[in-house]
Amino acid sequence: MLAAGGDEFKILFETKTDQTPIQSSISVANGHLFIRTAQNLYCIGKPSDEAGGDAFVWPGASWDEATPEQMGMDANVLQKARDYALTGAGSGCVTRHGRLVIQWGDQKQRYDLKSSTKAIGVTAVGLALKDGKMKSLQDPAKKYHPSLGVPPESNAGTGWLDKITLFHLATQTAGFDKSGGYTELLFEPGTKWSYSDGGPNWLAECVTLAYGQDLNTLMFEHVFGPIGISPSDLTWRSNSYRPKQIDGVARREFGSGINANVQAMARIGYLYLRQGRWRDEQIIPASFVDMARTVPAAIKGLPGVRTETYFNASDHYGLLWWNNADATMANVPKDTYWSWGLYDSLTVVIPSLDIVAARAGKSLNKQRNSAYTSIEPFIEPIALSVKEKSQ
């Protein structure tokens, strides 16, 4: 199928592997050829020094700017996303093909991102896998943290602690209760899905012990700094639920704790959009990004705990990132994924449309649950703003 609109045209086609259709596309926008496969986005165009030796556009101290129309987007539709976001005040921005197309609010103001910290924090796991500090997500978590899960002492009597893997901690299937402190295990690892701050916080400690280094220092040296995020853009408070140190090193959280501005959020989203690469450096493995943004087969369809709040979360959750894999949002591409915290801090990545969006402020979701209906009026117009008309 050929689709065209504005300064962009796209060819959509399907291939089949073992009778499974895989949609791919070829598009041209802003003088560049983009080839999207199931796993990657490739850009072919005239290299430039500003693009870091390739055809992708990389932000320097600031993003290059373009109008929505120049990026093949309908400004009127895009503004619906901004207007909805502003019902909760705050700030936001949207980029396409690496260029800023719309922004609102104070771009320098830091917001408490709450559980969006999970998606940012899990990046440290990808770094540990790349650096060889962690061998595999299937490793027992106690390999890195011998006292994992204790306190409370009652967890030791379950016989489940030795079964918990890094994968369980990263997918909300380890079994820990909700609180970020020392919580009880609710079920055998891998048998249910239960949203938790405590599980991700154990994961943060595993990474801390694997490196023997404060995660804040580690991430600024190897992730935040290289992608242009400074301490004035992002701060990571010390642990609010457990002792401030572990083995003499500052103890951070994945459950919450990061304050950041939307520009920093967008840069993190762009790192993921570019499959963990920034200019000529592979900061985290592309394979890790693929795991983070998709639903692992091992958790898909698992029964949930507190389904009145989290519904069918196991059908659209990756490695501490939410996603639209089950098409809960019918008008949003299924490859869309995002960080999501209380007060609806969102870093949205849409690989098939080459879009990153960020938003933070006050709550859009007055029910404080994981119903996508509260964030759909923000994400859907961003996706629908891309001009593609069947020919």
XYZ file of C-alpha atoms in Angstrom:
391
model
C 0.000 0.000 0.000
C 1.264 3.475 -0.878
C 0.456 6.287 1.513
C 1.332 9.945 1.160
C 0.823 13.209 2.954
C 2.614 16.550 3.284
C 6.317 16.136 2.618
C 6.221 12.394 3.286
C 5.254 9.240 1.467
C 5.302 5.695 2.745
C 5.163 2.218 1.249
C 3.733 -0.448 3.548
C 4.309 -4.130 2.897
C 4.091 -7.447 4.699
C 6.345 -10.459 4.750
C 5.530 -13.792 6.339
C 7.672 -15.974 8.570
C 6.062 -19.288 9.462
C 2.789 -17.772 8.240
C 3.109 -14.864 10.690
C 2.660 -11.493 8.937
C 5.309 -8.890 9.730
C 4.574 -5.352 8.609
C 7.433 -3.219 7.352
C 7.539 0.151 5.681
C 9.661 2.406 3.525
C 9.096 6.143 3.868
C 10.673 9.390 2.763
C 10.566 12.478 4.946
C 12.650 15.628 5.020
C 14.952 14.277 2.340
C 15.755 11.007 4.104
C 14.757 7.431 3.376
C 13.496 5.500 6.409
C 13.214 1.701 6.363
C 11.274 0.224 9.279
C 11.450 -3.512 9.926
C 9.988 -5.467 12.818
C 13.122 -4.855 14.859
C 14.869 -1.735 13.598
C 14.593 1.636 11.913
C 17.188 2.472 9.275
C 17.752 5.950 7.870
C 19.490 6.540 4.539
C 20.453 10.045 3.573
C 23.334 12.456 3.247
C 25.554 12.167 6.327
C 26.387 15.324 8.209
C 28.724 16.222 11.048
C 25.757 17.351 13.126
C 24.179 13.933 12.715
C 27.231 12.277 14.185
C 28.389 10.756 10.904
C 25.035 9.269 9.908
C 21.718 10.480 8.589
C 19.923 10.529 11.925
C 19.498 13.921 13.522
C 20.959 14.080 17.018
C 20.250 16.868 19.507
C 23.184 18.906 20.717
C 22.635 21.424 23.489
C 19.114 21.706 22.086
C 16.922 19.971 19.534
C 16.778 21.057 15.921
C 13.302 22.435 15.310
C 10.856 21.954 12.449
C 7.209 22.671 11.846
C 4.799 19.770 12.107
C 4.115 20.114 8.386
C 7.810 19.752 7.554
C 7.782 16.470 9.457
C 4.627 15.249 7.716
C 2.294 16.010 10.621
C -0.988 17.876 10.935
C -0.471 20.723 13.398
C -4.161 20.978 14.248
C -4.362 17.317 15.242
C -1.081 17.519 17.150
C -2.375 20.470 19.145
C -5.172 18.263 20.490
C -2.525 16.255 22.330
C -1.000 19.418 23.760
C -4.393 20.786 24.793
C -5.311 17.562 26.573
C -1.955 17.451 28.339
C -2.525 20.992 29.562
C -5.709 19.952 31.350
C -3.140 18.784 33.880
C -0.955 21.874 33.383
C 2.770 21.130 33.244
C 5.135 20.850 30.296
C 5.670 18.705 27.246
C 7.276 18.280 23.846
C 7.048 16.097 20.740
C 9.809 15.200 18.288
C 9.687 13.470 14.933
C 12.711 12.320 12.944
C 14.835 13.869 15.700
C 13.372 17.354 15.379
C 11.252 19.233 17.872
C 7.835 19.942 16.356
C 5.879 21.254 19.346
C 6.550 22.170 22.967
C 4.614 23.739 25.813
C 5.208 24.841 29.375
C 8.522 25.396 31.116
C 11.029 23.107 29.429
C 13.543 23.466 32.266
C 11.252 22.742 35.197
C 11.910 19.413 36.875
C 8.920 17.277 37.820
C 8.637 14.364 40.212
C 8.311 11.519 37.707
C 7.211 8.914 40.250
C 7.014 5.521 38.484
C 8.469 6.815 35.226
C 11.650 6.279 37.232
C 11.160 2.559 36.586
C 11.646 2.883 32.823
C 14.610 5.211 33.266
C 16.153 3.063 35.989
C 15.897 -0.204 34.087
C 18.267 1.358 31.546
C 20.983 0.625 34.115
C 20.189 -3.073 33.723
C 20.806 -2.772 29.987
C 24.101 -1.064 30.756
C 25.067 -3.860 33.157
C 24.337 -6.482 30.504
C 26.472 -4.608 27.984
C 29.331 -4.177 30.460
C 29.230 -7.812 31.536
C 28.338 -6.898 35.106
C 25.237 -9.029 34.660
C 25.280 -12.084 32.431
C 21.594 -12.636 31.721
C 18.154 -11.556 32.852
C 17.568 -15.219 33.661
C 20.238 -15.099 36.372
C 18.986 -15.667 39.920
C 18.749 -12.256 41.566
C 20.480 -13.623 44.677
C 23.600 -14.104 42.559
C 23.997 -10.333 42.774
C 22.189 -9.677 46.056
C 22.543 -12.544 48.565
C 20.135 -10.940 51.054
C 17.455 -10.316 48.439
C 13.932 -10.265 49.835
C 14.893 -10.108 53.510
C 13.561 -8.404 55.523
C 10.852 -9.423 56.158
C 12.087 -12.746 57.499
C 8.829 -14.402 56.476
C 9.958 -14.281 52.839
C 12.820 -16.661 53.610
C 10.342 -19.305 54.692
C 8.467 -19.330 51.395
C 11.200 -21.146 49.480
C 10.688 -18.671 46.641
C 13.623 -16.286 47.034
C 16.083 -18.581 45.237
C 13.684 -18.753 42.281
C 13.509 -14.996 41.684
C 15.419 -13.914 38.583
C 16.398 -10.487 37.310
C 13.719 -11.011 34.666
C 11.038 -11.434 37.331
C 12.117 -8.207 39.030
C 12.072 -6.342 35.702
C 8.636 -7.575 34.636
C 6.628 -7.245 37.876
C 6.389 -11.021 38.222
C 8.701 -11.576 41.224
C 5.795 -11.509 43.663
C 6.652 -8.573 45.936
C 3.810 -6.468 47.323
C 3.273 -2.874 46.193
C 5.249 -0.730 48.659
C 8.802 0.356 47.904
C 10.043 -0.794 51.289
C 10.572 -4.318 52.575
C 7.436 -6.131 51.476
C 6.117 -9.659 51.634
C 6.049 -12.046 48.713
C 2.498 -12.621 47.506
C 3.037 -15.555 45.132
C 5.613 -17.844 43.556
C 7.793 -15.962 41.053
C 6.620 -16.090 37.451
C 3.093 -17.255 38.215
C 1.300 -13.882 38.385
C 1.752 -10.209 37.496
C 1.607 -7.671 40.323
C 2.576 -4.010 40.113
C 5.241 -3.288 42.694
C 7.752 -0.663 43.728
C 9.521 -3.084 46.042
C 10.484 -5.533 43.287
C 12.092 -2.875 41.072
C 13.847 -1.481 44.149
C 15.448 -4.876 44.754
C 16.516 -4.780 41.099
C 18.120 -1.369 41.626
C 20.094 -2.839 44.510
C 21.217 -5.762 42.338
C 22.687 -3.326 39.814
C 24.242 -1.216 42.565
C 25.995 -4.258 44.035
C 27.044 -5.549 40.612
C 28.927 -2.303 39.979
C 29.738 -1.373 43.574
C 28.798 2.153 42.573
C 26.061 4.702 43.180
C 23.557 4.389 40.326
C 23.269 8.160 40.070
C 26.994 8.467 39.402
C 26.978 5.449 37.095
C 24.111 6.728 34.974
C 25.471 10.252 34.635
C 28.841 8.862 33.550
C 27.559 6.323 31.049
C 24.019 7.288 30.013
C 22.712 10.688 31.064
C 25.891 12.653 30.366
C 26.571 11.134 26.927
C 23.025 11.915 25.744
C 23.158 15.520 26.926
C 21.377 15.382 30.286
C 22.925 17.449 33.085
C 22.274 17.468 36.852
C 20.184 20.607 36.320
C 17.899 18.520 34.066
C 17.599 15.416 36.237
C 18.083 14.535 39.894
C 17.779 11.168 41.619
C 17.035 11.317 45.331
C 18.295 8.803 47.841
C 16.093 5.893 48.872
C 13.013 6.944 50.852
C 11.972 3.469 51.977
C 15.168 1.690 53.004
C 18.507 2.601 54.615
C 20.366 5.281 52.656
C 23.335 3.039 51.895
C 24.002 -0.549 50.881
C 27.528 -1.912 51.376
C 28.747 1.655 51.833
C 27.240 2.848 48.537
C 24.287 5.192 48.091
C 21.052 3.244 47.683
C 18.726 4.497 44.921
C 15.274 3.362 43.841
C 13.768 2.232 40.557
C 10.259 2.439 41.981
C 10.376 6.245 42.075
C 12.805 9.014 42.942
C 13.784 10.789 39.718
C 12.880 14.412 39.080
C 13.474 15.562 35.510
C 12.370 18.064 32.912
C 10.594 17.004 29.749
C 13.671 17.682 27.627
C 15.597 15.060 29.598
C 12.665 12.671 29.310
C 12.603 13.154 25.538
C 16.331 12.426 25.268
C 15.874 9.156 27.128
C 12.989 8.317 24.796
C 15.167 9.154 21.807
C 17.907 6.835 23.072
C 15.349 4.030 23.086
C 13.924 5.053 19.712
C 17.420 4.731 18.250
C 17.751 1.211 19.693
C 20.094 2.224 22.505
C 22.503 4.134 20.256
C 23.533 7.778 20.575
C 25.543 9.082 17.654
C 28.346 6.535 17.229
C 28.075 4.941 20.687
C 25.938 1.917 21.530
C 25.040 2.883 25.086
C 22.744 -0.059 25.824
C 22.228 -3.150 23.651
C 19.582 -2.976 20.930
C 18.471 -6.424 22.054
C 17.735 -5.018 25.498
C 15.630 -2.213 24.011
C 13.644 -4.815 22.088
C 12.965 -6.721 25.297
C 12.019 -3.569 27.171
C 9.484 -2.390 24.606
C 7.659 -5.656 23.931
C 5.656 -8.159 25.981
C 7.791 -11.176 26.924
C 6.088 -14.467 26.106
C 6.627 -15.616 29.690
C 4.389 -12.911 31.159
C 1.757 -12.486 28.456
C -1.631 -13.458 29.812
C -0.489 -14.093 33.382
C -3.248 -13.573 35.956
C -2.939 -10.277 37.739
C -3.172 -9.051 41.310
C -5.424 -6.029 41.981
C -6.992 -6.285 38.536
C -9.504 -3.609 39.489
C -6.587 -1.159 39.249
C -4.201 -2.804 36.778
C -6.676 -4.695 34.574
C -4.925 -6.928 31.984
C -1.499 -5.368 32.485
C 0.403 -8.561 31.664
C -0.779 -8.201 28.054
C 0.886 -4.825 27.577
C 3.944 -4.558 29.811
C 7.614 -5.078 29.018
C 10.702 -4.436 31.148
C 9.257 -1.708 33.392
C 7.843 0.015 30.268
C 4.144 -0.017 29.340
C 3.107 -0.665 25.731
C 0.210 -1.009 23.289
C 1.080 -4.510 22.064
C -2.488 -5.722 22.550
C -3.955 -2.710 20.714
C -5.868 -1.494 23.747
C -5.594 1.910 22.050
C -7.028 1.026 18.649
C -5.802 4.126 16.808
C -2.274 4.002 18.188
C 0.447 1.807 16.602
C 0.953 -1.458 18.454
C 4.696 -0.818 18.724
C 4.109 2.263 20.912
C 5.568 2.097 24.416
C 6.006 4.542 27.281
C 7.123 5.251 30.819
C 4.240 6.062 33.138
C 4.214 7.551 36.602
C 1.744 8.935 39.092
C 0.528 12.360 37.910
C 0.849 10.928 34.409
C 4.473 11.619 33.638
C 4.912 10.026 30.216
C 7.805 9.367 27.874
C 6.191 7.980 24.726
C 8.111 6.223 21.938
C 6.442 5.302 18.627
C 9.095 3.516 16.529
C 6.936 2.996 13.426
C 6.295 6.754 13.227
C 9.759 7.824 14.454
C 8.186 9.879 17.234
C 9.117 10.658 20.833
C 6.866 12.648 23.159
C 7.208 13.659 26.795
C 4.735 15.130 29.227
C 4.774 15.887 32.982
C 2.584 17.899 35.321
C -0.578 17.188 37.269
C -2.765 14.117 36.903
C -4.775 13.474 33.768
C -6.125 10.287 35.336
C -8.347 11.160 38.265
C -9.000 7.473 39.016
C -5.307 6.721 39.582
C -5.457 3.379 37.821
C -3.789 1.945 34.731
C -6.737 2.485 32.387
C -5.346 3.611 29.049
C -8.433 5.795 28.580
C -6.746 8.453 30.697
C -3.661 8.762 28.491
C -5.190 7.826 25.135
C -6.378 11.416 24.460
C -2.714 12.440 24.660
C -1.073 9.629 22.707
C -3.729 9.078 20.025
C -3.628 12.592 18.472
C 0.156 12.408 18.285
C -0.097 9.207 16.257
C -3.013 10.434 14.145
C -1.253 13.706 13.355
C 1.028 11.841 10.934
C -0.388 12.424 7.470
C -0.915 9.127 5.684
C -3.706 8.850 3.159
C -4.276 5.645 1.223
C -3.848 6.002 -2.543
